[in-house]
Amino acid sequence: EAGVAQSPRYKIIEKRQSVAFWCNPISGHATLYWYQQILGQGPKLLIQFQNNGVVDDSQLPKDRFSAERLKGVDSTLKIQPAKLEDSAVYLCASKETGGEKLFFGSGTQLSVL
Amino acid sequence: SQQGEEDPQALSIQEGENATMNCSYKTSINNLQWYRQNSGRGLVHLILIRSNEREKHSGRLRVTLDTSKKSSSLLITASRAADTASYFCATFVVDYKLSFGAGTTVTVRA
């Protein structure tokens, strides 16, 4: 079974630039999550999708972050403009309907200079 | 704010020893899960314990849950070098929202 795919693996940008991350969840998983993990901390939920609808985006900084999940499959997370404090690993995870455990991708490590 | 807090923040043990880490959480839960994260990788689910369970085993892992104290512990027995990783507890606060603690970094010395 293929896992959660994320790209790119690493990204280095300058502040005020924009960046986008891509995630393809496990086939058939209706729930998709984006987490932000700052070095030394646990993952913090940014946004959760159920199919192509947003379930929770209460911790997404909407003035600079946006996410979409067109057609309820893969998803993109965008930051525009980036700030130094956005340097983190961005993790995508998926879960099947009725399931309780999350399956994570390897993440995208973002460095904002 | 994060729901769970792990203790200790870091742990260094000799190969073959046991490693114990604790997790405290704030609100009522449906279940509590433990995940492992190897350096530079995503998280991997280890074990889930439901709010009506007190103890659960999976291979060399033993998890306990005390809902009256809002705490859980993860024991890894007979540790190996491959167990070197960060361990996170995560709680399902509502049906869909999984909230993670800050993690315990475990180093197993050969």
PDB file of C-alpha atoms in Angstrom:
ATOM      1  CA  GLU A   1       0.000   0.000   0.000  1.00  0.00           C
ATOM      2  CA  ALA A   2       1.444   3.360  -1.018  1.00  0.00           C
ATOM      3  CA  GLY A   3       1.852   5.840   1.807  1.00  0.00           C
ATOM      4  CA  VAL A   4       1.197   9.558   2.011  1.00  0.00           C
ATOM      5  CA  ALA A   5       3.293  11.379  -0.580  1.00  0.00           C
ATOM      6  CA  GLN A   6       4.597  14.898  -0.032  1.00  0.00           C
ATOM      7  CA  SER A   7       6.729  17.203  -2.117  1.00  0.00           C
ATOM      8  CA  PRO A   8       9.066  18.932  -2.142  1.00  0.00           C
ATOM      9  CA  ARG A   9      11.165  17.336   0.578  1.00  0.00           C
ATOM     10  CA  TYR A  10      13.068  20.534   1.303  1.00  0.00           C
ATOM     11  CA  LYS A  11      12.503  24.162   0.409  1.00  0.00           C
ATOM     12  CA  ILE A  12      14.576  27.251   1.124  1.00  0.00           C
ATOM     13  CA  ILE A  13      13.090  30.671   0.418  1.00  0.00           C
ATOM     14  CA  GLU A  14      13.597  34.252   1.464  1.00  0.00           C
ATOM     15  CA  LYS A  15      11.092  36.064   3.627  1.00  0.00           C
ATOM     16  CA  ARG A  16       8.191  37.631   1.775  1.00  0.00           C
ATOM     17  CA  GLN A  17       8.416  35.008  -0.977  1.00  0.00           C
ATOM     18  CA  SER A  18       5.656  32.510  -1.576  1.00  0.00           C
ATOM     19  CA  VAL A  19       5.840  28.722  -1.359  1.00  0.00           C
ATOM     20  CA  ALA A  20       3.524  25.788  -1.986  1.00  0.00           C
ATOM     21  CA  PHE A  21       3.534  22.241  -0.678  1.00  0.00           C
ATOM     22  CA  TRP A  22       1.766  19.277  -2.183  1.00  0.00           C
ATOM     23  CA  CYS A  23       0.283  16.181  -0.569  1.00  0.00           C
ATOM     24  CA  ASN A  24      -1.273  13.046  -1.993  1.00  0.00           C
ATOM     25  CA  PRO A  25      -2.966  10.981   0.726  1.00  0.00           C
ATOM     26  CA  ILE A  26      -3.433   7.237   0.847  1.00  0.00           C
ATOM     27  CA  SER A  27      -5.986   6.161  -1.726  1.00  0.00           C
ATOM     28  CA  GLY A  28      -9.476   6.165  -0.312  1.00  0.00           C
ATOM     29  CA  HIS A  29      -8.661   8.224   2.782  1.00  0.00           C
ATOM     30  CA  ALA A  30     -11.313  10.895   3.045  1.00  0.00           C
ATOM     31  CA  THR A  31      -9.709  12.897   5.850  1.00  0.00           C
ATOM     32  CA  LEU A  32      -6.575  14.932   5.216  1.00  0.00           C
ATOM     33  CA  TYR A  33      -4.596  17.001   7.713  1.00  0.00           C
ATOM     34  CA  TRP A  34      -1.841  19.589   7.459  1.00  0.00           C
ATOM     35  CA  TYR A  35       0.334  19.976  10.535  1.00  0.00           C
ATOM     36  CA  GLN A  36       3.128  22.443  11.244  1.00  0.00           C
ATOM     37  CA  GLN A  37       6.013  21.158  13.361  1.00  0.00           C
ATOM     38  CA  ILE A  38       8.507  23.701  14.628  1.00  0.00           C
ATOM     39  CA  LEU A  39      11.870  22.312  15.706  1.00  0.00           C
ATOM     40  CA  GLY A  40      11.660  20.762  19.159  1.00  0.00           C
ATOM     41  CA  GLN A  41       7.869  20.897  19.308  1.00  0.00           C
ATOM     42  CA  GLY A  42       5.004  18.578  18.556  1.00  0.00           C
ATOM     43  CA  PRO A  43       2.898  18.886  15.406  1.00  0.00           C
ATOM     44  CA  LYS A  44       0.271  21.628  15.461  1.00  0.00           C
ATOM     45  CA  LEU A  45      -2.853  21.187  13.360  1.00  0.00           C
ATOM     46  CA  LEU A  46      -3.250  23.849  10.680  1.00  0.00           C
ATOM     47  CA  ILE A  47      -6.210  22.555   8.716  1.00  0.00           C
ATOM     48  CA  GLN A  48      -8.311  19.433   8.329  1.00  0.00           C
ATOM     49  CA  PHE A  49     -10.319  18.390   5.283  1.00  0.00           C
ATOM     50  CA  GLN A  50     -13.089  15.847   5.018  1.00  0.00           C
ATOM     51  CA  ASN A  51     -13.198  15.035   1.307  1.00  0.00           C
ATOM     52  CA  ASN A  52     -12.967  18.509  -0.243  1.00  0.00           C
ATOM     53  CA  GLY A  53     -14.602  20.391   2.628  1.00  0.00           C
ATOM     54  CA  VAL A  54     -12.810  22.127   5.495  1.00  0.00           C
ATOM     55  CA  VAL A  55     -13.593  20.664   8.921  1.00  0.00           C
ATOM     56  CA  ASP A  56     -11.226  22.756  11.058  1.00  0.00           C
ATOM     57  CA  ASP A  57      -8.952  25.646  10.122  1.00  0.00           C
ATOM     58  CA  SER A  58      -9.054  27.472  13.425  1.00  0.00           C
ATOM     59  CA  GLN A  59      -5.257  27.564  13.759  1.00  0.00           C
ATOM     60  CA  LEU A  60      -4.471  28.451  10.163  1.00  0.00           C
ATOM     61  CA  PRO A  61      -3.033  31.996   9.833  1.00  0.00           C
ATOM     62  CA  LYS A  62      -5.454  32.919   7.094  1.00  0.00           C
ATOM     63  CA  ASP A  63      -3.778  36.211   6.259  1.00  0.00           C
ATOM     64  CA  ARG A  64      -0.849  34.299   4.758  1.00  0.00           C
ATOM     65  CA  PHE A  65      -1.712  30.592   4.646  1.00  0.00           C
ATOM     66  CA  SER A  66      -4.198  28.945   2.310  1.00  0.00           C
ATOM     67  CA  ALA A  67      -4.999  25.352   1.520  1.00  0.00           C
ATOM     68  CA  GLU A  68      -7.228  23.543  -0.890  1.00  0.00           C
ATOM     69  CA  ARG A  69      -8.210  19.999  -1.648  1.00  0.00           C
ATOM     70  CA  LEU A  70      -9.804  20.020  -5.046  1.00  0.00           C
ATOM     71  CA  LYS A  71     -11.710  16.869  -5.971  1.00  0.00           C
ATOM     72  CA  GLY A  72     -11.183  15.536  -2.458  1.00  0.00           C
ATOM     73  CA  VAL A  73      -7.903  13.810  -3.238  1.00  0.00           C
ATOM     74  CA  ASP A  74      -4.586  15.641  -3.219  1.00  0.00           C
ATOM     75  CA  SER A  75      -4.046  18.920  -1.446  1.00  0.00           C
ATOM     76  CA  THR A  76      -1.825  21.980  -1.603  1.00  0.00           C
ATOM     77  CA  LEU A  77      -0.795  24.295   1.216  1.00  0.00           C
ATOM     78  CA  LYS A  78       0.465  27.752   0.303  1.00  0.00           C
ATOM     79  CA  ILE A  79       2.219  30.464   2.261  1.00  0.00           C
ATOM     80  CA  GLN A  80       2.262  33.996   0.867  1.00  0.00           C
ATOM     81  CA  PRO A  81       4.192  35.972   1.996  1.00  0.00           C
ATOM     82  CA  ALA A  82       6.456  33.816   4.152  1.00  0.00           C
ATOM     83  CA  LYS A  83       7.885  35.017   7.452  1.00  0.00           C
ATOM     84  CA  LEU A  84      10.956  33.835   9.332  1.00  0.00           C
ATOM     85  CA  GLU A  85       8.751  32.145  11.928  1.00  0.00           C
ATOM     86  CA  ASP A  86       7.225  29.919   9.246  1.00  0.00           C
ATOM     87  CA  SER A  87      10.431  27.870   9.209  1.00  0.00           C
ATOM     88  CA  ALA A  88       9.216  24.410  10.169  1.00  0.00           C
ATOM     89  CA  VAL A  89       8.389  20.969   8.869  1.00  0.00           C
ATOM     90  CA  TYR A  90       4.977  20.785   7.225  1.00  0.00           C
ATOM     91  CA  LEU A  91       3.432  17.372   7.646  1.00  0.00           C
ATOM     92  CA  CYS A  92       0.509  15.955   5.754  1.00  0.00           C
ATOM     93  CA  ALA A  93      -1.490  13.083   7.187  1.00  0.00           C
ATOM     94  CA  SER A  94      -4.548  11.131   6.140  1.00  0.00           C
ATOM     95  CA  LYS A  95      -7.115   8.917   7.802  1.00  0.00           C
ATOM     96  CA  GLU A  96      -9.813   6.647   6.480  1.00  0.00           C
ATOM     97  CA  THR A  97     -13.424   7.346   7.364  1.00  0.00           C
ATOM     98  CA  GLY A  98     -14.191   5.795  10.743  1.00  0.00           C
ATOM     99  CA  GLY A  99     -10.528   5.149  11.385  1.00  0.00           C
ATOM    100  CA  GLU A 100      -8.657   6.469  14.376  1.00  0.00           C
ATOM    101  CA  LYS A 101      -5.003   6.453  13.446  1.00  0.00           C
ATOM    102  CA  LEU A 102      -3.268   8.907  11.171  1.00  0.00           C
ATOM    103  CA  PHE A 103      -0.800   8.047   8.444  1.00  0.00           C
ATOM    104  CA  PHE A 104       1.871  10.677   7.903  1.00  0.00           C
ATOM    105  CA  GLY A 105       4.014  11.667   4.978  1.00  0.00           C
ATOM    106  CA  SER A 106       7.718  12.429   5.429  1.00  0.00           C
ATOM    107  CA  GLY A 107       7.063  16.151   5.478  1.00  0.00           C
ATOM    108  CA  THR A 108       8.438  19.228   3.763  1.00  0.00           C
ATOM    109  CA  GLN A 109      11.180  21.045   5.634  1.00  0.00           C
ATOM    110  CA  LEU A 110      10.858  24.783   5.010  1.00  0.00           C
ATOM    111  CA  SER A 111      13.608  27.257   5.799  1.00  0.00           C
ATOM    112  CA  VAL A 112      12.772  30.946   5.502  1.00  0.00           C
ATOM    113  CA  LEU A 113      15.879  33.177   5.365  1.00  0.00           C
TER     114      LEU A 113
ATOM    115  CA  SER B   1      -2.282  25.276  22.735  1.00  0.00           C
ATOM    116  CA  GLN B   2      -1.221  21.618  22.863  1.00  0.00           C
ATOM    117  CA  GLN B   3      -3.376  19.115  24.669  1.00  0.00           C
ATOM    118  CA  GLY B   4      -0.679  16.765  25.899  1.00  0.00           C
ATOM    119  CA  GLU B   5       2.633  17.215  27.626  1.00  0.00           C
ATOM    120  CA  GLU B   6       5.284  14.519  27.700  1.00  0.00           C
ATOM    121  CA  ASP B   7       7.775  13.967  30.461  1.00  0.00           C
ATOM    122  CA  PRO B   8      10.744  13.785  30.396  1.00  0.00           C
ATOM    123  CA  GLN B   9      11.663  15.970  27.425  1.00  0.00           C
ATOM    124  CA  ALA B  10      14.690  13.771  26.749  1.00  0.00           C
ATOM    125  CA  LEU B  11      15.834  10.345  27.856  1.00  0.00           C
ATOM    126  CA  SER B  12      19.140   8.523  27.295  1.00  0.00           C
ATOM    127  CA  ILE B  13      19.407   4.828  28.048  1.00  0.00           C
ATOM    128  CA  GLN B  14      21.677   1.872  27.372  1.00  0.00           C
ATOM    129  CA  GLU B  15      20.645  -0.743  24.835  1.00  0.00           C
ATOM    130  CA  GLY B  16      18.670  -3.466  26.556  1.00  0.00           C
ATOM    131  CA  GLU B  17      17.282  -1.150  29.252  1.00  0.00           C
ATOM    132  CA  ASN B  18      13.660  -0.111  29.514  1.00  0.00           C
ATOM    133  CA  ALA B  19      12.453   3.369  28.631  1.00  0.00           C
ATOM    134  CA  THR B  20       9.446   4.975  30.269  1.00  0.00           C
ATOM    135  CA  MET B  21       7.833   8.235  29.291  1.00  0.00           C
ATOM    136  CA  ASN B  22       4.712   9.930  30.535  1.00  0.00           C
ATOM    137  CA  CYS B  23       1.990  12.042  29.023  1.00  0.00           C
ATOM    138  CA  SER B  24      -0.464  14.328  30.762  1.00  0.00           C
ATOM    139  CA  TYR B  25      -3.467  15.877  29.068  1.00  0.00           C
ATOM    140  CA  LYS B  26      -6.057  18.454  29.923  1.00  0.00           C
ATOM    141  CA  THR B  27      -9.532  17.509  28.749  1.00  0.00           C
ATOM    142  CA  SER B  28     -11.656  14.391  28.481  1.00  0.00           C
ATOM    143  CA  ILE B  29     -10.653  12.111  25.638  1.00  0.00           C
ATOM    144  CA  ASN B  30     -12.055   9.364  23.429  1.00  0.00           C
ATOM    145  CA  ASN B  31      -8.701   7.692  23.041  1.00  0.00           C
ATOM    146  CA  LEU B  32      -4.996   8.349  23.435  1.00  0.00           C
ATOM    147  CA  GLN B  33      -2.397   7.377  20.868  1.00  0.00           C
ATOM    148  CA  TRP B  34       1.381   7.175  20.807  1.00  0.00           C
ATOM    149  CA  TYR B  35       3.439   7.965  17.727  1.00  0.00           C
ATOM    150  CA  ARG B  36       7.134   7.652  16.947  1.00  0.00           C
ATOM    151  CA  GLN B  37       9.129  10.043  14.788  1.00  0.00           C
ATOM    152  CA  ASN B  38      12.577   9.168  13.538  1.00  0.00           C
ATOM    153  CA  SER B  39      14.845  12.072  12.709  1.00  0.00           C
ATOM    154  CA  GLY B  40      13.769  13.820   9.521  1.00  0.00           C
ATOM    155  CA  ARG B  41      10.748  11.590   8.991  1.00  0.00           C
ATOM    156  CA  GLY B  42       7.025  11.682   9.501  1.00  0.00           C
ATOM    157  CA  LEU B  43       5.211  10.217  12.483  1.00  0.00           C
ATOM    158  CA  VAL B  44       4.334   6.548  12.716  1.00  0.00           C
ATOM    159  CA  HIS B  45       1.433   5.256  14.780  1.00  0.00           C
ATOM    160  CA  LEU B  46       2.489   2.875  17.542  1.00  0.00           C
ATOM    161  CA  ILE B  47      -0.477   2.090  19.751  1.00  0.00           C
ATOM    162  CA  LEU B  48      -3.943   3.326  20.697  1.00  0.00           C
ATOM    163  CA  ILE B  49      -5.658   2.992  24.054  1.00  0.00           C
ATOM    164  CA  ARG B  50      -9.311   3.837  24.551  1.00  0.00           C
ATOM    165  CA  SER B  51     -10.678   5.843  27.435  1.00  0.00           C
ATOM    166  CA  ASN B  52     -12.273   2.704  28.964  1.00  0.00           C
ATOM    167  CA  GLU B  53      -9.023   0.727  28.895  1.00  0.00           C
ATOM    168  CA  ARG B  54      -6.316   0.812  31.553  1.00  0.00           C
ATOM    169  CA  GLU B  55      -3.449  -1.047  29.923  1.00  0.00           C
ATOM    170  CA  LYS B  56      -2.506  -2.279  26.492  1.00  0.00           C
ATOM    171  CA  HIS B  57       0.439  -4.211  25.062  1.00  0.00           C
ATOM    172  CA  SER B  58       1.924  -4.419  21.593  1.00  0.00           C
ATOM    173  CA  GLY B  59       5.200  -6.295  21.208  1.00  0.00           C
ATOM    174  CA  ARG B  60       7.767  -4.514  23.379  1.00  0.00           C
ATOM    175  CA  LEU B  61       5.382  -1.611  24.055  1.00  0.00           C
ATOM    176  CA  ARG B  62       3.173  -1.267  27.097  1.00  0.00           C
ATOM    177  CA  VAL B  63       0.791   1.665  27.481  1.00  0.00           C
ATOM    178  CA  THR B  64      -1.207   2.579  30.553  1.00  0.00           C
ATOM    179  CA  LEU B  65      -3.980   5.121  30.893  1.00  0.00           C
ATOM    180  CA  ASP B  66      -5.317   6.741  34.055  1.00  0.00           C
ATOM    181  CA  THR B  67      -8.272   8.922  33.129  1.00  0.00           C
ATOM    182  CA  SER B  68      -8.742  10.100  36.720  1.00  0.00           C
ATOM    183  CA  LYS B  69      -5.267  11.637  36.609  1.00  0.00           C
ATOM    184  CA  LYS B  70      -5.463  12.479  32.916  1.00  0.00           C
ATOM    185  CA  SER B  71      -2.178  10.723  32.297  1.00  0.00           C
ATOM    186  CA  SER B  72      -0.655   7.926  30.257  1.00  0.00           C
ATOM    187  CA  SER B  73       2.684   6.177  30.172  1.00  0.00           C
ATOM    188  CA  LEU B  74       4.576   4.387  27.432  1.00  0.00           C
ATOM    189  CA  LEU B  75       7.081   1.693  28.342  1.00  0.00           C
ATOM    190  CA  ILE B  76       9.514   0.314  25.792  1.00  0.00           C
ATOM    191  CA  THR B  77      11.164  -2.848  27.064  1.00  0.00           C
ATOM    192  CA  ALA B  78      14.579  -4.199  26.051  1.00  0.00           C
ATOM    193  CA  SER B  79      15.394  -1.100  24.015  1.00  0.00           C
ATOM    194  CA  ARG B  80      17.338  -1.258  20.767  1.00  0.00           C
ATOM    195  CA  ALA B  81      19.322   1.316  18.823  1.00  0.00           C
ATOM    196  CA  ALA B  82      16.436   1.463  16.350  1.00  0.00           C
ATOM    197  CA  ASP B  83      14.187   2.791  19.129  1.00  0.00           C
ATOM    198  CA  THR B  84      16.129   6.078  19.052  1.00  0.00           C
ATOM    199  CA  ALA B  85      13.426   8.567  18.082  1.00  0.00           C
ATOM    200  CA  SER B  86      10.993  11.135  19.421  1.00  0.00           C
ATOM    201  CA  TYR B  87       7.791   9.817  20.933  1.00  0.00           C
ATOM    202  CA  PHE B  88       4.553  11.797  20.996  1.00  0.00           C
ATOM    203  CA  CYS B  89       1.289  11.217  22.728  1.00  0.00           C
ATOM    204  CA  ALA B  90      -1.809  12.393  20.931  1.00  0.00           C
ATOM    205  CA  THR B  91      -5.362  12.679  22.105  1.00  0.00           C
ATOM    206  CA  PHE B  92      -8.634  12.608  20.251  1.00  0.00           C
ATOM    207  CA  VAL B  93     -10.496  15.447  21.922  1.00  0.00           C
ATOM    208  CA  VAL B  94     -13.481  15.219  19.622  1.00  0.00           C
ATOM    209  CA  ASP B  95     -14.164  12.650  16.942  1.00  0.00           C
ATOM    210  CA  TYR B  96     -11.854  14.125  14.391  1.00  0.00           C
ATOM    211  CA  LYS B  97      -9.279  16.348  16.050  1.00  0.00           C
ATOM    212  CA  LEU B  98      -5.975  14.759  17.063  1.00  0.00           C
ATOM    213  CA  SER B  99      -3.821  16.988  19.282  1.00  0.00           C
ATOM    214  CA  PHE B 100      -0.130  16.224  19.941  1.00  0.00           C
ATOM    215  CA  GLY B 101       2.169  16.879  22.867  1.00  0.00           C
ATOM    216  CA  ALA B 102       5.711  18.251  22.614  1.00  0.00           C
ATOM    217  CA  GLY B 103       7.323  14.811  22.665  1.00  0.00           C
ATOM    218  CA  THR B 104      10.049  12.859  24.453  1.00  0.00           C
ATOM    219  CA  THR B 105      13.351  12.364  22.648  1.00  0.00           C
ATOM    220  CA  VAL B 106      14.798   8.935  23.381  1.00  0.00           C
ATOM    221  CA  THR B 107      18.419   8.069  22.674  1.00  0.00           C
ATOM    222  CA  VAL B 108      19.472   4.438  22.975  1.00  0.00           C
ATOM    223  CA  ARG B 109      23.243   4.023  23.412  1.00  0.00           C
ATOM    224  CA  ALA B 110      24.958   0.916  22.101  1.00  0.00           C
TER     225      ALA B 110
END
